[in-house]
Coordinates of C-alpha atoms in Angstrom, one line a residue:
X273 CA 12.7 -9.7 -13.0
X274 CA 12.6 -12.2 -10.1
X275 CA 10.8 -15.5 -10.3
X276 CA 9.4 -16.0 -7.0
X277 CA 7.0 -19.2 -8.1
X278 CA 7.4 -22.3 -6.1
X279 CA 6.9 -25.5 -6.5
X280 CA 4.4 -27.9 -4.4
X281 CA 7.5 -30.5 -3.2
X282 CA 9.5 -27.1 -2.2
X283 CA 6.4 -25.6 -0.6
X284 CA 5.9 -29.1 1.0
X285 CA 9.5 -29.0 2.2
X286 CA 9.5 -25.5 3.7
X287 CA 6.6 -26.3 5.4
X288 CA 7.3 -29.4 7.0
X289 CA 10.7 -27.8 8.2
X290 CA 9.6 -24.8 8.8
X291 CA 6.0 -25.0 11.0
X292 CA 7.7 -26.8 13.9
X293 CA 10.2 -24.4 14.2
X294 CA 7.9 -21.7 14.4
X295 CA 5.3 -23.8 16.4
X296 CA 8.4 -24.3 19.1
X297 CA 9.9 -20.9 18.9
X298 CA 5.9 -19.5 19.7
X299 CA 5.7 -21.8 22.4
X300 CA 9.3 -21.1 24.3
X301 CA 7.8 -17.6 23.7
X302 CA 4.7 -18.1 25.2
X303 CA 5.9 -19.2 28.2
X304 CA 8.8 -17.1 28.7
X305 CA 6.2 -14.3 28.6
X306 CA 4.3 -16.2 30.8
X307 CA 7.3 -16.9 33.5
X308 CA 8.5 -12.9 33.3
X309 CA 4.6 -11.6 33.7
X310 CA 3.9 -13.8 36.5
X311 CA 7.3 -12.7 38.2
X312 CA 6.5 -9.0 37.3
X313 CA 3.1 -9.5 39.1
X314 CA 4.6 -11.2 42.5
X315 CA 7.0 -9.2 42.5
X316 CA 5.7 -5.6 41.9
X317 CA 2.4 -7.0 43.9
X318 CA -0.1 -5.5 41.0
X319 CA -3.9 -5.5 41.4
X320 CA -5.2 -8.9 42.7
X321 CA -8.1 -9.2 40.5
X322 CA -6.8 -7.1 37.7
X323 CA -3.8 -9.1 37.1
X324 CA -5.9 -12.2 37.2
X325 CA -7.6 -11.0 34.8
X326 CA -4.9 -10.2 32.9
X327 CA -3.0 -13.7 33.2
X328 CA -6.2 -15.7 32.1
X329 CA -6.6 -13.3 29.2
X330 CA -2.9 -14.0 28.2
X331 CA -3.3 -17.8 28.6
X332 CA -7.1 -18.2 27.3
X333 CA -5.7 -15.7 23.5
X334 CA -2.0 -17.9 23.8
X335 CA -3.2 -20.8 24.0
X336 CA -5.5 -20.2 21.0
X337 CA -3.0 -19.0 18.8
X338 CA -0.5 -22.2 20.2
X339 CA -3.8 -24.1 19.0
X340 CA -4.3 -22.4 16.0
X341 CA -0.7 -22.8 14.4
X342 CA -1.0 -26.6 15.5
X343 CA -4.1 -27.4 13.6
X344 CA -2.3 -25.5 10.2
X345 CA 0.8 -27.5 11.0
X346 CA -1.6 -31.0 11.4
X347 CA -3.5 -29.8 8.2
X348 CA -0.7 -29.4 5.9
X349 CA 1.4 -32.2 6.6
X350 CA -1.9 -34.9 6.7

């Protein structure tokens, strides 16, 4: 019914438009997450330690995945 094969150059093309655009869109997410939960936590004055916790664990599992989608972007376009 639908051919949904793709050739390598198109693949090529759609990734090497498409993995920066993700890779900035996750980042301008990341810390726009980041700005609102750190305002949330001054500003509703939550747990000391606890939120700590919390922001490290956002930053430490962000930062991984920021990581992790640059190393597939460097891998498919070297």
């Amino acid at each position: 019914m639908f051919d949904l094969s793709v050739s390598p150059e198109k693949a090529s093309r759609w990734i090497d438009i498409g993995m920066p655009i993700a890779l900035g869109l996750a980042l301008v997410v990341f810390l726009v997450l980041g700005i609102i939960l750190a305002y949330h936590w001054k500003r509703y004055s939550a747990a000391p330690l606890m939120s700590w916790k919390f922001i490290a664990l956002y930053y430490i599992i962000g930062g991984a995945l920021l990581l992790m989608m640059l190393g597939a972007y460097l891998t498919f376009t070297l």
